[in-house]
CSV table of C-alpha atoms and ligand atoms in Angstrom, one decimal:
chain,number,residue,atom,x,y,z
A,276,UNK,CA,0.0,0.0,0.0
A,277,UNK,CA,1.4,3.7,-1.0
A,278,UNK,CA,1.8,6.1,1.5
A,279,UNK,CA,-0.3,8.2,-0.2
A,280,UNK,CA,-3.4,5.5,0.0
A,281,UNK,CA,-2.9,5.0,3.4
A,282,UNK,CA,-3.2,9.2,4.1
A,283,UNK,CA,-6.1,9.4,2.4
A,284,UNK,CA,-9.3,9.7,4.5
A,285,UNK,CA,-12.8,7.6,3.3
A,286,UNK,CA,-15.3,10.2,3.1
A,287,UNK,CA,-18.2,9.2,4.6
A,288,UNK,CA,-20.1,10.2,1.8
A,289,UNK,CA,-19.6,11.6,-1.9
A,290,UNK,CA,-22.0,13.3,-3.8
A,291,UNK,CA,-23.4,11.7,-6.8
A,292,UNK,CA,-23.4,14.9,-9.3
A,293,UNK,CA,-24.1,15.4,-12.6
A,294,UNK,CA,-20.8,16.5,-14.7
A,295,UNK,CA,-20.7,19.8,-15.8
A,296,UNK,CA,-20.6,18.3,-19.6
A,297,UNK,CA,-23.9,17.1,-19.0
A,298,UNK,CA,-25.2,20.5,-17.2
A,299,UNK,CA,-24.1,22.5,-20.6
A,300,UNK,CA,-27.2,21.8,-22.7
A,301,UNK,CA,-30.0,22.6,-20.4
A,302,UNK,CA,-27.8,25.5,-19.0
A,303,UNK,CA,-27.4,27.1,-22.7
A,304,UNK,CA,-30.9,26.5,-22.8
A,305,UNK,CA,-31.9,28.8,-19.3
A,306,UNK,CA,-29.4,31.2,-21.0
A,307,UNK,CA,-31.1,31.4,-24.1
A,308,UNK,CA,-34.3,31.8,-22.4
A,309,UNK,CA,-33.1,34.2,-20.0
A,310,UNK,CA,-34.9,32.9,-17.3
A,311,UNK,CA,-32.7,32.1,-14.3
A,312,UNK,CA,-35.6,31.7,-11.7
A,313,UNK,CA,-39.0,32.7,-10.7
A,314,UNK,CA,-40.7,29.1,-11.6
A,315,UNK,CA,-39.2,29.2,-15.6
A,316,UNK,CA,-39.4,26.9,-18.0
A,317,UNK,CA,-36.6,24.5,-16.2
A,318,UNK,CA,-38.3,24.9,-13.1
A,319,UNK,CA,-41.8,23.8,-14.7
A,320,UNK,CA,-40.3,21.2,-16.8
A,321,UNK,CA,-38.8,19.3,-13.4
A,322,UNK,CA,-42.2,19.7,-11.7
A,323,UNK,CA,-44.1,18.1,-15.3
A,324,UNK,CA,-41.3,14.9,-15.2
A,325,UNK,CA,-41.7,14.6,-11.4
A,326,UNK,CA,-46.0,14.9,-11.6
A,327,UNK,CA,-45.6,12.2,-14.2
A,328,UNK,CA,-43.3,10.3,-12.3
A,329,UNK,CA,-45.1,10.3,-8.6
A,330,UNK,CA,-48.7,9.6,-11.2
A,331,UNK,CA,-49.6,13.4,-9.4
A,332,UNK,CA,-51.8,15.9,-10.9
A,333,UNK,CA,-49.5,19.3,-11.6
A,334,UNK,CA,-52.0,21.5,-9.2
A,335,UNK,CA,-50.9,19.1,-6.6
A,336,UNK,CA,-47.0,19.8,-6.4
A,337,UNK,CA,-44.9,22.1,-6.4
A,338,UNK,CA,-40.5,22.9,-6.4
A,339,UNK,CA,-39.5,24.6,-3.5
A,340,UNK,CA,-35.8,25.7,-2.7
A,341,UNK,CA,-35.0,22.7,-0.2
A,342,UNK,CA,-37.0,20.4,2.2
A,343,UNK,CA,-36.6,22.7,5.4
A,344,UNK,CA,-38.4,25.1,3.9
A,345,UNK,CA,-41.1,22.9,2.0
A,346,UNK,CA,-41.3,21.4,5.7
A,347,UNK,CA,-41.9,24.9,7.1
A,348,UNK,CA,-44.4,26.3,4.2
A,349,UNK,CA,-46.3,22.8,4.3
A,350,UNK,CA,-46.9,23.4,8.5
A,351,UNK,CA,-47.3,27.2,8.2
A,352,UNK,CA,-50.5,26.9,5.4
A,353,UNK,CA,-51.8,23.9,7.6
A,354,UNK,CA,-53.0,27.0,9.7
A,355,UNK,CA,-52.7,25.1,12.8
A,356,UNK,CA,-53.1,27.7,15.7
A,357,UNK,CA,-50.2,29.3,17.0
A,358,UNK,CA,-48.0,27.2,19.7
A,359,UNK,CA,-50.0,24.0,17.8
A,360,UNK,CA,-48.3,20.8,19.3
A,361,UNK,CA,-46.9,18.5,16.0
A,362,UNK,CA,-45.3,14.7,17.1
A,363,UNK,CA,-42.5,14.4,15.6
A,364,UNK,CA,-39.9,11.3,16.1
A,365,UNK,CA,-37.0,11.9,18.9
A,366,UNK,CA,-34.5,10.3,16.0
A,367,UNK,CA,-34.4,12.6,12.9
A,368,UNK,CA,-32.2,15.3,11.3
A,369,UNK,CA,-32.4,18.8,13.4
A,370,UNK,CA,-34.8,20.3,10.2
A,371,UNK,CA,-37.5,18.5,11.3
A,372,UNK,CA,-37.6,20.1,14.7
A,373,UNK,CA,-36.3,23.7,13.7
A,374,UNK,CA,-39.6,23.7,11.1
A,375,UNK,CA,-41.8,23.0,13.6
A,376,UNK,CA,-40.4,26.0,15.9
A,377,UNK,CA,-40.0,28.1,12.4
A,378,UNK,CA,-43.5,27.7,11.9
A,379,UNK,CA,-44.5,29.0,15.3
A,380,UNK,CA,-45.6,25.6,16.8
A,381,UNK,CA,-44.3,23.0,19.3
A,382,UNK,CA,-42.5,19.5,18.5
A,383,UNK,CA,-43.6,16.9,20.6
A,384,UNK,CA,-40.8,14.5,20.3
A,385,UNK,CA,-41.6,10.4,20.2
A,386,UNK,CA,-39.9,7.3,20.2
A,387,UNK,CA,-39.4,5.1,16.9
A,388,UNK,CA,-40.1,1.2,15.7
A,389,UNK,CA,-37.2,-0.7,16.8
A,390,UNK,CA,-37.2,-2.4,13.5
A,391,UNK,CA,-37.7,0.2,11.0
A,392,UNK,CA,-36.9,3.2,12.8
A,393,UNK,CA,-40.1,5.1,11.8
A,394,UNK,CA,-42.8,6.8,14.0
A,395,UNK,CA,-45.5,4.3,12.7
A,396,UNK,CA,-48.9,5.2,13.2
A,397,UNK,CA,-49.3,2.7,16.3
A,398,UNK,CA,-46.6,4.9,18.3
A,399,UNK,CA,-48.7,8.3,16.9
A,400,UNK,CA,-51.7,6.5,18.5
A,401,UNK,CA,-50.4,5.8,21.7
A,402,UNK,CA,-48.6,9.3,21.8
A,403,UNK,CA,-52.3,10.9,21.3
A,404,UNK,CA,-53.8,9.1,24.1
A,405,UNK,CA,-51.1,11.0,26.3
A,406,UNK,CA,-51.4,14.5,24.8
A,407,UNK,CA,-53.3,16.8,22.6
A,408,UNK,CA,-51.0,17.1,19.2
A,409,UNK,CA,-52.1,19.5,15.9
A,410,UNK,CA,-50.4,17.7,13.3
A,411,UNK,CA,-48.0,14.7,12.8
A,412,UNK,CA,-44.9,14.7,10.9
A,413,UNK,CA,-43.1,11.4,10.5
A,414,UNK,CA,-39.8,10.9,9.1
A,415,UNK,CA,-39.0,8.7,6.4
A,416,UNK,CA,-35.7,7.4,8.3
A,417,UNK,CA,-32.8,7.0,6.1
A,418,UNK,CA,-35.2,6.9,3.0
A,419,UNK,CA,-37.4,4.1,4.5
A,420,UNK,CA,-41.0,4.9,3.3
A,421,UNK,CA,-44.1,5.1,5.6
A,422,UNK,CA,-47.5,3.2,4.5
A,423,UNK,CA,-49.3,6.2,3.3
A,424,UNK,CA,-52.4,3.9,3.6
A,425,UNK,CA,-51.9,3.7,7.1
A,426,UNK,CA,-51.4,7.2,7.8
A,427,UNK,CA,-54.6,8.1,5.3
A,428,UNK,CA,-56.5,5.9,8.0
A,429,UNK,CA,-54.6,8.0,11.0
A,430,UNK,CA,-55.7,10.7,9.5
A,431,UNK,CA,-59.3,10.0,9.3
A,432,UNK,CA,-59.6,8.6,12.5
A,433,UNK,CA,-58.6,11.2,14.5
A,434,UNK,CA,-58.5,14.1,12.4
A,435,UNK,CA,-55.2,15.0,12.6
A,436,UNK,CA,-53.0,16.0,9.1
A,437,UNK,CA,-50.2,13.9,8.8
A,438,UNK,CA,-46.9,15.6,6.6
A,439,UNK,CA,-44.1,13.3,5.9
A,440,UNK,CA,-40.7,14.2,6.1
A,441,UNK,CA,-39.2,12.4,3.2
A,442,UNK,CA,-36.2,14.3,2.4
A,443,UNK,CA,-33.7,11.2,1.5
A,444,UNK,CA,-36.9,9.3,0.1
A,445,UNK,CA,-36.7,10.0,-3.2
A,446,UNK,CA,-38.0,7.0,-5.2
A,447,UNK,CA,-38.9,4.8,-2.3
A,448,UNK,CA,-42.1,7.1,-1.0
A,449,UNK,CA,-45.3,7.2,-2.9
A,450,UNK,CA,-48.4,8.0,-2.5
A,451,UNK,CA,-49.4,4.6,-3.5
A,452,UNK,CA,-53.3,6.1,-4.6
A,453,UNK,CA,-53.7,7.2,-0.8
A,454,UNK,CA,-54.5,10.7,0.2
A,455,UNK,CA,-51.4,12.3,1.7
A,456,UNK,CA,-48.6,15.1,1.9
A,457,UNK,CA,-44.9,14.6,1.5
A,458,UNK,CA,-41.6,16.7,1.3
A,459,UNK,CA,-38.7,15.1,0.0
A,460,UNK,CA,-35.4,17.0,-0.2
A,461,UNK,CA,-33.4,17.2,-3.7
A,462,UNK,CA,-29.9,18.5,-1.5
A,463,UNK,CA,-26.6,16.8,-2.8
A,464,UNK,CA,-26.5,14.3,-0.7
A,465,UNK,CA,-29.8,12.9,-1.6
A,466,UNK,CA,-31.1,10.1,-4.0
A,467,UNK,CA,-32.3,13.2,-6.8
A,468,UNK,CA,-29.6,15.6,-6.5
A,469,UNK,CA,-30.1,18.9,-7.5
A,470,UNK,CA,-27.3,20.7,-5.8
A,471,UNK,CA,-30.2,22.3,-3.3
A,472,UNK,CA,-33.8,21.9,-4.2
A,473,UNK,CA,-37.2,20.8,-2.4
A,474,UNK,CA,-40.3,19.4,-3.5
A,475,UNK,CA,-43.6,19.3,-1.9
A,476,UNK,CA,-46.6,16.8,-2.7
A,477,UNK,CA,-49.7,16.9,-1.3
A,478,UNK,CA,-53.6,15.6,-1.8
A,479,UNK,CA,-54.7,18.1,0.5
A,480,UNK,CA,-56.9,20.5,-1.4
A,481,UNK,CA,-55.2,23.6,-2.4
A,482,UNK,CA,-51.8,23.0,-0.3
A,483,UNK,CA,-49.2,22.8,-2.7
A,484,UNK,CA,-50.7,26.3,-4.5
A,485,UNK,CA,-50.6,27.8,-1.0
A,486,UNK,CA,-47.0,26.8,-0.7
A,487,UNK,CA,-46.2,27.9,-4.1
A,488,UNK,CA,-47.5,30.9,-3.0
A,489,UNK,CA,-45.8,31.3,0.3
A,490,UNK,CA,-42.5,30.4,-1.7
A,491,UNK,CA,-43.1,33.9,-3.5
A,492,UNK,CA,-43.2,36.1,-0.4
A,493,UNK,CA,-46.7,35.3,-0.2
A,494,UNK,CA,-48.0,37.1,-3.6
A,495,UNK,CA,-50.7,36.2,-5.2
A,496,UNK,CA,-49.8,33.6,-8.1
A,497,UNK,CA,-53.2,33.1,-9.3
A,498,UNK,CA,-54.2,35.2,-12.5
A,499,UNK,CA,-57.9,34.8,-12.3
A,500,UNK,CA,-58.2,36.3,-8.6
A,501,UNK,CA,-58.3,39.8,-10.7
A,502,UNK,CA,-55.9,41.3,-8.0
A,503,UNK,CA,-53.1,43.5,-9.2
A,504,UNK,CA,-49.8,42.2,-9.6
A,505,UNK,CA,-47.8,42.1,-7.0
A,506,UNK,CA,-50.3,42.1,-4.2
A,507,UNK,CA,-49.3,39.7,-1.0
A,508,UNK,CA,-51.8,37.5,-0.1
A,509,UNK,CA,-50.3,35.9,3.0
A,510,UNK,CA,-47.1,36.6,5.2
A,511,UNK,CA,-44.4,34.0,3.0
A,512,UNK,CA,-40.6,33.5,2.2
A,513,UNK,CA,-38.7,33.2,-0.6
A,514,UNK,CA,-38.1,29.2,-1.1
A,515,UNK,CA,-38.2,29.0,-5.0
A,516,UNK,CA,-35.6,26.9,-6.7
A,517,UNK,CA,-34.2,28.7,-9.3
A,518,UNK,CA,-33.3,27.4,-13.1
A,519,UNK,CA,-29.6,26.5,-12.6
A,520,UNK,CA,-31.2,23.6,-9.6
A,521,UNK,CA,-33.7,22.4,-11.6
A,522,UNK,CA,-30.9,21.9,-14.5
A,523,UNK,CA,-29.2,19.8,-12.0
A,524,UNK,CA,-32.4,17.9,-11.2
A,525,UNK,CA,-33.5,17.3,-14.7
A,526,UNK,CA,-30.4,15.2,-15.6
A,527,UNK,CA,-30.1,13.8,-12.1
A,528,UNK,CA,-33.6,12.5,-12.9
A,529,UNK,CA,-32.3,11.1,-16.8
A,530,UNK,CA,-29.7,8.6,-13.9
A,531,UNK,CA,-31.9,8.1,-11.2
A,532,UNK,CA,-33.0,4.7,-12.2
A,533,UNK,CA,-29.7,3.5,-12.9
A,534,UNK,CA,-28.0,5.6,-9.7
A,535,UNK,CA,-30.7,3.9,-7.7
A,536,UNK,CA,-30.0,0.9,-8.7
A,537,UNK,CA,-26.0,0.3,-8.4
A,538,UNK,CA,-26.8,1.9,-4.7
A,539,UNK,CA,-28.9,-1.1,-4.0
A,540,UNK,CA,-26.5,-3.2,-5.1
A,541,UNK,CA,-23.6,-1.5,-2.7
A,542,UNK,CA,-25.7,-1.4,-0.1
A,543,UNK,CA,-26.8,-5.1,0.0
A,544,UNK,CA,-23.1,-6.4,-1.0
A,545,UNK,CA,-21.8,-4.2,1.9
A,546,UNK,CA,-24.4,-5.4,4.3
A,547,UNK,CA,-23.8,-9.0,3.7
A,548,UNK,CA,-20.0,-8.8,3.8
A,549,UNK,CA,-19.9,-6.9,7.0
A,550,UNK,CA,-23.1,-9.0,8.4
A,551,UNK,CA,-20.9,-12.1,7.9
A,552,UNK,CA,-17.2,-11.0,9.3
A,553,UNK,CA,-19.9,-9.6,12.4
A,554,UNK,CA,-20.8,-13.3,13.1
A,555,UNK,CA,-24.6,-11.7,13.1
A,556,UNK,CA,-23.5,-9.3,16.0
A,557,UNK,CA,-24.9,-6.0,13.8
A,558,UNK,CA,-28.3,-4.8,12.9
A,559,UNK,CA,-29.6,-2.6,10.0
A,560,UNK,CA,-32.8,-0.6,9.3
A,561,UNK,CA,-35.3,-3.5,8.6
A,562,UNK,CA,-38.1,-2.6,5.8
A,563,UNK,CA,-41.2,-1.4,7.5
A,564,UNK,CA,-44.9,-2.2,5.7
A,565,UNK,CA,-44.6,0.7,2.9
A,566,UNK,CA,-42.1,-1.0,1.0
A,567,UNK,CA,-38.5,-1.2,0.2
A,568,UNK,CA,-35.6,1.6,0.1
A,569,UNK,CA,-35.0,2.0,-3.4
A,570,UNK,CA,-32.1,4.3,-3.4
A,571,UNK,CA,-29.9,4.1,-0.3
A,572,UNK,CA,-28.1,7.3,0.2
A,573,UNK,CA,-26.6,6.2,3.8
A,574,UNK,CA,-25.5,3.1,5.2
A,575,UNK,CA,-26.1,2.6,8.9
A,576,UNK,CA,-25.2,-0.2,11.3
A,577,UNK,CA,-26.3,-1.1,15.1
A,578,UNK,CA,-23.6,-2.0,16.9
A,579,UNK,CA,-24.5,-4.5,20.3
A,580,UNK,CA,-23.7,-2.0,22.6
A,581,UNK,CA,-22.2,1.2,23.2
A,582,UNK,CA,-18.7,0.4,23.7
A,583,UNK,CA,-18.2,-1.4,20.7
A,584,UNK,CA,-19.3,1.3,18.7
A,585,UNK,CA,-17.0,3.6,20.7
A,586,UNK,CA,-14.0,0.8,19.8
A,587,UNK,CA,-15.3,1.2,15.9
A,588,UNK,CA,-15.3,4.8,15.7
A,589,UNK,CA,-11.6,4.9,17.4
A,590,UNK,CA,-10.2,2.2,15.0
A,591,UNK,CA,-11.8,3.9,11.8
A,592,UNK,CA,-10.4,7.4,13.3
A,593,UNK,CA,-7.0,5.4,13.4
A,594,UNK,CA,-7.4,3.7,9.8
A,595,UNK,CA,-8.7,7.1,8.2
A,596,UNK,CA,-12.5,6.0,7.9
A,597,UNK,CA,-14.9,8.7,8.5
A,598,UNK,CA,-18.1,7.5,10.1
A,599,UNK,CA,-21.1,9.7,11.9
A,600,UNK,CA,-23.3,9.3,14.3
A,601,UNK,CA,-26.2,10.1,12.0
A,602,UNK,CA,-29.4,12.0,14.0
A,603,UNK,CA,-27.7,12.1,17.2
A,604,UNK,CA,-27.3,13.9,19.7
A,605,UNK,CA,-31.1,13.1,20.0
A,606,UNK,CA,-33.5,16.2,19.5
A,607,UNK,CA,-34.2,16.2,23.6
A,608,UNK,CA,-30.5,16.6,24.0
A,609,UNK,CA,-29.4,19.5,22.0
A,610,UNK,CA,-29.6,22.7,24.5
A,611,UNK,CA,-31.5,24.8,21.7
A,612,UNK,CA,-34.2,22.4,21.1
A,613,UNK,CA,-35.0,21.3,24.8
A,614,UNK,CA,-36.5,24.2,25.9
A,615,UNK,CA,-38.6,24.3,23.2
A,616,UNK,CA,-39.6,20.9,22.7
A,617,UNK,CA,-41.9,17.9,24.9
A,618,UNK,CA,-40.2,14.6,25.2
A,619,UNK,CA,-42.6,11.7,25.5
A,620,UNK,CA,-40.5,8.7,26.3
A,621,UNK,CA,-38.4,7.2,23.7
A,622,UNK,CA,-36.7,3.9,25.2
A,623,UNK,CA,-35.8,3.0,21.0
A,624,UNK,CA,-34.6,6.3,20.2
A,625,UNK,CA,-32.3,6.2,23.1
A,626,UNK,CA,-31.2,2.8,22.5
A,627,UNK,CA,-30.5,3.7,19.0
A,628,UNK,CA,-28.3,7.0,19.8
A,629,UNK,CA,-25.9,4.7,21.8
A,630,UNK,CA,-25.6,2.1,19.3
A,631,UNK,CA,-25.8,3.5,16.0
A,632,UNK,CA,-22.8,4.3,13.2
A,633,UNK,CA,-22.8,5.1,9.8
A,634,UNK,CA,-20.1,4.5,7.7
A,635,UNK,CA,-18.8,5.1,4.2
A,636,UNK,CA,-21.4,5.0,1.5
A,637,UNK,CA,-20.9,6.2,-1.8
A,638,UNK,CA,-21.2,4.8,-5.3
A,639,UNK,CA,-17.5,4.1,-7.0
A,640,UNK,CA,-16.1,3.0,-3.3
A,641,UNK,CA,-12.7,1.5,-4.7
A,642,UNK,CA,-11.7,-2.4,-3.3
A,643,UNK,CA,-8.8,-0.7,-1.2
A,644,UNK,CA,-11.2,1.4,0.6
A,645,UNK,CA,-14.0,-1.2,1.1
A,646,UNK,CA,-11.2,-3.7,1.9
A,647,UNK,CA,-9.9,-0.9,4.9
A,648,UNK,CA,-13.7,-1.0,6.3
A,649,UNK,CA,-13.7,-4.3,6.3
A,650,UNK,CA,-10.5,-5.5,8.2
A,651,UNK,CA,-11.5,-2.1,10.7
A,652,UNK,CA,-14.8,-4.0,11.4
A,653,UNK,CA,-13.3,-7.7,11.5
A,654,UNK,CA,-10.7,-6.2,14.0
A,655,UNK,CA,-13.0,-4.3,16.2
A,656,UNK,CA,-16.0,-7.1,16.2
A,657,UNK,CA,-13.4,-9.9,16.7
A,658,UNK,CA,-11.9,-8.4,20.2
A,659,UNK,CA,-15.5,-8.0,21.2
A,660,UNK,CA,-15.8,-11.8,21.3
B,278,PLP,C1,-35.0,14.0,7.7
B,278,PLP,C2,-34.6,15.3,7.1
B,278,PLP,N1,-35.4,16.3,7.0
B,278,PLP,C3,-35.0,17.5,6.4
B,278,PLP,C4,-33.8,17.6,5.8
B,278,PLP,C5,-33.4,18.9,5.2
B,278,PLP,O1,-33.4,18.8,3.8
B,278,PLP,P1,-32.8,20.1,3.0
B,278,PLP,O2,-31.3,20.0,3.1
B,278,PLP,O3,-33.3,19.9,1.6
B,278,PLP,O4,-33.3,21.3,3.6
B,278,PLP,C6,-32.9,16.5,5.9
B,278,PLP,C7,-31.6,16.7,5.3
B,278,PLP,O5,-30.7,15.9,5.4
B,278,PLP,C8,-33.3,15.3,6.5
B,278,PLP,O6,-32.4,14.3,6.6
């Protein structure tokens, strides 16, 4: 091995990016147009391909600028009242929470599945028989997608909107023909990359105009109303994606199915090799009942206890691996959000922030790096024994 191998870090991730060769054409095109943002013919062509794609009538979706903000437009024209309540799960990325506050309500923070790592409807349930909540927001964990079924029943039961966090979900959530709201995220590091970018899909009559709408300041959009232009209809941001994105995002969407795909395979091959040299020791995200991950973007293990993942992250901080301890510290723990927040109790959650590692990921992982992963994890798992 080369001195210079052995010095170079293994990023934990690495984008999957179109080349700017690819970018040219639809680039020369926005030029040519001059139309660089403001929902332009890049912008509307992404939103036709992606309608089409998620079988979604075009009234019913709409591009925002990333998935915080589609998160916080979504909850602000739900119109709950202020301070609303929203359950959200103790294990997710800190957007989830800081949308909630953003959008002048309260997260109510619950536990997850032990298996699939979701807020499932059953734990929602439960969590509504202890307090009052507004609205529900579930997280699509890792890309894992939710039974929108389910959730359409949660919804009717008790009357409270459900708005699904699927930012690295991509291609594995669908509305599947039920009624239902999601947000995925379209950030580099997610399964439709376009550099930054947000979309928002939703059943719910009239929502995704009303965030349209609140993604332009809050001015009217709709040229029948008879208003004059310019006039601002509600209080709103500015969360459009602009044409160079959505240039990004068309040819990210021309490799998605083959992208997808190779991650898959990664994924499994990885899982199985490091499953085996674990003698069974390690657990991964299992697939809960609304199907399978199509496009893995992270990959995550469970180590058996907290010390072992403590000996992993030391040996890979020796060998030059980078891992993370993805979602963690848990929402309850971080000082900003637990004033802020209620904590129901979340024995999973816990037991998954002392456990839980991701390591590299990335599609074109060379041998020598996926063999220094490898011998890390055969090292650390062997002097556990
Ligand atoms: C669960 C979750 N929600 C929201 C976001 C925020 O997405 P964006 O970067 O598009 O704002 C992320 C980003 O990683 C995420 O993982």
């Amino acid at each position: 091995m080369s001195l210079a191998q052995v010095e170079s870090w293994v990023p934990l991730l690495v984008p999957d990016m179109p080349a700017p060769h690819e970018l040219l054409p639809w680039l020369e095109r926005m030029h040519a147009a001059r139309h660089y943002s403001n929902f332009g013919p890049l912008v509307c062509e992404l939103e036709r391909e992606l309608a089409q794609r998620l079988n979604t009538p075009s009234e019913q979706l709409t591009t925002v600028a990333n998935a915080t903000q589609g998160l916080e437009l979504v909850l602000q024209a739900l119109d709950l009242p202020a301070g609303a309540r929203v359950l959200v799960p103790a294990f997710t990325f800190v957007a989830t929470a800081t949308a909630i506050i953003r959008a002048g309500y309260q997260p109510v923070l619950a536990d997850v599945d032990a298996d699939s790592w979701l807020l499932t409807p059953e734990i929602a349930q439960a969590a509504c028989q202890q307090i009052d909540v507004h609205a529900v927001l579930p997280v699509a964990t890792f890309g894992m997608p939710h039974d929108m079924q389910a959730w359409h029943r949660f919804e009717q039961e008790t009357g409270v909107p459900v708005v699904i966090d699927a930012a690295a979900a991509y291609g594995s959530q669908w509305l599947n023909g039920a009624e239902g709201t999601l947000v995925f995220s379209l950030h580099t590091t997610k399964s439709l990359p376009a550099g930054e970018g947000g979309l928002v899909v939703s059943t719910r009559p009239g929502l995704a105009a009303k965030v349209r709408q609140l993604s332009n300041f809050g001015i009217n959009l709709d040229p029948t109303a008879g208003l004059p232009a310019g006039t601002l209809i509600s209080l709103g941001s500015n969360a459009k994606m602009s044409e160079y994105h959505a240039a990004i995002g068309l040819v990210s969407l021309q490799k998605w199915e083959c992208h997808a795909q190779k991650r898959r395979v990664l994924q499994a091959d990885l899982m199985q090799e490091w499953q085996q040299i674990s003698g069974d020791s390690l657990a991964w995200q299992a697939q809960g009942p609304g199907g399978p991950l199509m496009a893995p973007t992270l990959l995550c293990m469970r180590l058996p206890d907290a010390h072992a993942r403590a000996a992993l992250e030391r040996a890979c901080q020796q060998a030059r691996i980078m891992t993370r301890r993805w979602y963690q510290p848990l929402l309850q723990h971080m000082a900003v959000l637990q004033q802020r927040c209620v904590s129901l109790d979340a024995p999973n959650a816990q037991a998954m922030a002392q456990t839980l590692l991701g390591l590299p990921f990335f599609l074109g992982m060379t041998l020598e790096q996926r063999h220094r992963i490898t011998a890390v994890l055969e090292q650390v798992l062997k002097n556990k024994k």
